[in-house]
Amino acid sequence: MSTPRRTPARTRARTPRHRRSTAAAALLTAVALTGTLTAARAAPAHGAQPPKEPVATGYGGAVASVSPYATQAGLDVLKHGGNAVDAAVATAAALGVVEPYSAGIGGGGFFVYYDARTHKVSTIDGRESGPAAMTTNWFIDPATGQPLSFTDAVNSGLSVGIPGTLKTWTTALNNWGTIPLGKALQGGIDIASKGFVVDPTFNSFTAMNQARFSQIAPTAQLFLPGGAPPAVGSVFKNPDLANTYKLLAKEGPGLFYGGELGKEVANTAQHPPTIPNPTMNFRPGGLTAADITGYNAPVQAPTHVNYKGLDVYSIAPPSSGGTTVGEALNILSNFNVNSGDQVQALHLYDEASKIAFADRNRWVGDAKFNDVPTKQLTSARYGDDRACLISPTSTLTAPVAPGNPFAPGGGTDCSAAAPSGTSYTDTEGMSTTHLVTSDKWGDVVSYTLTIEQTGGSAMTVPGRGFLLNNEMTDFDFVPLYPGVPDPNLPAAHKQPRSAMSPTIVLKNGKPFIAVGSPGGATIITTVLQILVDRLDLGMNLEQAIAAPRASQRNAASTQAEPAFLNLPQIPGLEALGETFTLAPPSGTPTPEIGAATGLEFLPNGAVEAAAEPARRGGGAAAVVHPVR
Ligand code: GLU
């Protein structure tokens, strides 16, 4: 599926693609020769916030992210002739500055790319990987023989995996971009230098991490100036990160993967830089500089399912996003979801998700270490096999047991009651961030990136301005079900299972929708719900993103946002046997699920970019040439 076919980015900036206009090419060439993208200033002077609209429609390319600063950084790159890949990296680099608790070069993610020239969808696996020293007992406390608590594991060097984000950016730029890394980082450098205005989300995310941030000296120094979270309305600068980005711009990714910065990352994980006499025990990790040097972010094939004639592409293992969203859609293909009966539609959504999660928890992990049945889980046949468990008049008792994608009939006996599974509590955080970009040539990017929990491992690399991930806690610490093989146990060089589901949907071979979300395991249900709302229930993308959310992940009760619990369909769902609990708080005043962004390509050739109107404080969408 991959098509690494172009010349290296640095050369390409001087010999742009055939379809770029001469004027744009001349500008890019001039910019390349001056060394920095001086024309593309992402942040106005003194950190003033760029325009922030949740929806924008128009032409010439689009960006949507959770932050107006990051969206502006991507838009500036598009306006100066960059393509969707360039803009995606620029937006992501800026998110590393303004959303440092969700994303940055200390973390990882998954990148999905539609190439308008080849009509192909490719992905980059930039997931963090376990260090060479990792064993199955990584999270077992040697003193007790028992697994560490999730909190103790998160707040330790053990949780830090080899970061993949910077490698994702260079892989994307080298394969499909047109500008060098330095130019893609320029917007982030500007924001980090001039600062950004602290909003209630940044303030509350800092406050919710204050206890652990205060234990790590460089984290406290950066994110708790004067001992407290930065005040709402104040301007937050990160000169260390500006310098780190500048160094990377000058020296290239080798500074990280094989150089001094990589050594510092490893040293931070091995020797957590705590304050003197900390009250929390940050255990040392085992990540080494050699681990980081050997890291690769490969281009890999997407998952694919056909839903109602549309081609839905997402991420293959080690993410469970593509297989689980795909399986649920294949199950739903067996029903008339848009019959007009809104209770049945939500019931089907909940039940399909429940079954797909049972299979996800049993079968999906790093495919380099397990025989993961990606093909079977995303096959229409398996969806058909599993669909027979769903009844329109009752609710499956959760947890339901997984099927067997290797067995005839998917291991599902439709004449018997659904067998019970074993309950499973997911621990993925509510952090992470998603962005989408497109360009005037028709290329599209859907990119989810993360440092796992909000605030990651809480460990800032001293003097470098970025936090390290705690992605290794996405592994199961012990086998989930006694006697049943667990594909998600820690191992050397293994990647933990993810839920990230950056998705691109094609209609007649052309981009139709790009979407994704943060939210740990709820990422899967959020992407699924947006697709169902948009494709089956008559909502437009803006409405589908704003709609109240519920998340059924093979648990006895479906998590829901307060607004979902007020829907008129709730009594009907309860009459079918469904039960609901309020989604856990995520650091914002109202419990919420996800923070999605998306693009829809309209029949008239325009693109609609959409972000959240309210969740996480609301996101920012922009297009190069707006029409409304
Ligand atoms: N670590 C999670 C995953 O890979 C994402 C974390 C989150 O969204 O909060 O699925």
mmCIF file of C-alpha atoms and ligand atoms in Angstrom, residues 110 127 360 428-433 450-454 471 474 497-500 517-521 523, ligand 1:
data_model
loop_
_atom_site.group_PDB
_atom_site.id
_atom_site.type_symbol
_atom_site.label_atom_id
_atom_site.label_comp_id
_atom_site.label_asym_id
_atom_site.label_seq_id
_atom_site.Cartn_x
_atom_site.Cartn_y
_atom_site.Cartn_z
ATOM 1 C CA PHE A 110 -0.595 6.834 13.886
ATOM 2 C CA ARG A 127 3.663 3.854 18.013
ATOM 3 C CA ARG A 360 -10.537 -6.695 20.317
ATOM 4 C CA GLU A 428 -6.013 4.006 28.512
ATOM 5 C CA GLY A 429 -6.275 7.646 29.429
ATOM 6 C CA MET A 430 -8.523 10.360 28.103
ATOM 7 C CA SER A 431 -5.614 12.263 26.654
ATOM 8 C CA THR A 432 -4.256 12.374 23.089
ATOM 9 C CA THR A 433 -5.142 14.651 20.183
ATOM 10 C CA THR A 450 -0.429 11.020 22.095
ATOM 11 C CA ILE A 451 1.781 10.734 25.139
ATOM 12 C CA GLU A 452 -0.905 8.404 26.666
ATOM 13 C CA GLN A 453 -2.241 9.829 29.951
ATOM 14 C CA THR A 454 -2.868 13.564 30.149
ATOM 15 C CA GLU A 471 2.648 4.436 26.647
ATOM 16 C CA ASP A 474 -1.095 0.289 27.542
ATOM 17 C CA ARG A 497 -2.055 -2.218 21.774
ATOM 18 C CA SER A 498 -3.559 1.143 20.952
ATOM 19 C CA ALA A 499 -7.119 2.308 20.359
ATOM 20 C CA MET A 500 -6.174 5.186 18.097
ATOM 21 C CA SER A 517 -10.470 11.488 18.181
ATOM 22 C CA PRO A 518 -8.565 11.161 21.450
ATOM 23 C CA GLY A 519 -10.030 9.352 24.445
ATOM 24 C CA GLY A 520 -8.257 6.067 25.153
ATOM 25 C CA ALA A 521 -10.458 3.098 24.324
ATOM 26 C CA ILE A 523 -11.579 6.637 20.620
HETATM 27 N N1 GLU B 1 -2.741 5.332 24.801
HETATM 28 C C1 GLU B 1 -4.021 5.359 24.195
HETATM 29 C C2 GLU B 1 -4.045 4.525 22.947
HETATM 30 O O1 GLU B 1 -3.044 4.357 22.311
HETATM 31 C C3 GLU B 1 -4.428 6.738 23.830
HETATM 32 C C4 GLU B 1 -4.571 7.547 25.038
HETATM 33 C C5 GLU B 1 -5.698 8.448 25.004
HETATM 34 O O2 GLU B 1 -6.348 8.681 24.033
HETATM 35 O O3 GLU B 1 -5.933 9.015 26.026
HETATM 36 O O4 GLU B 1 -5.059 4.053 22.573
#
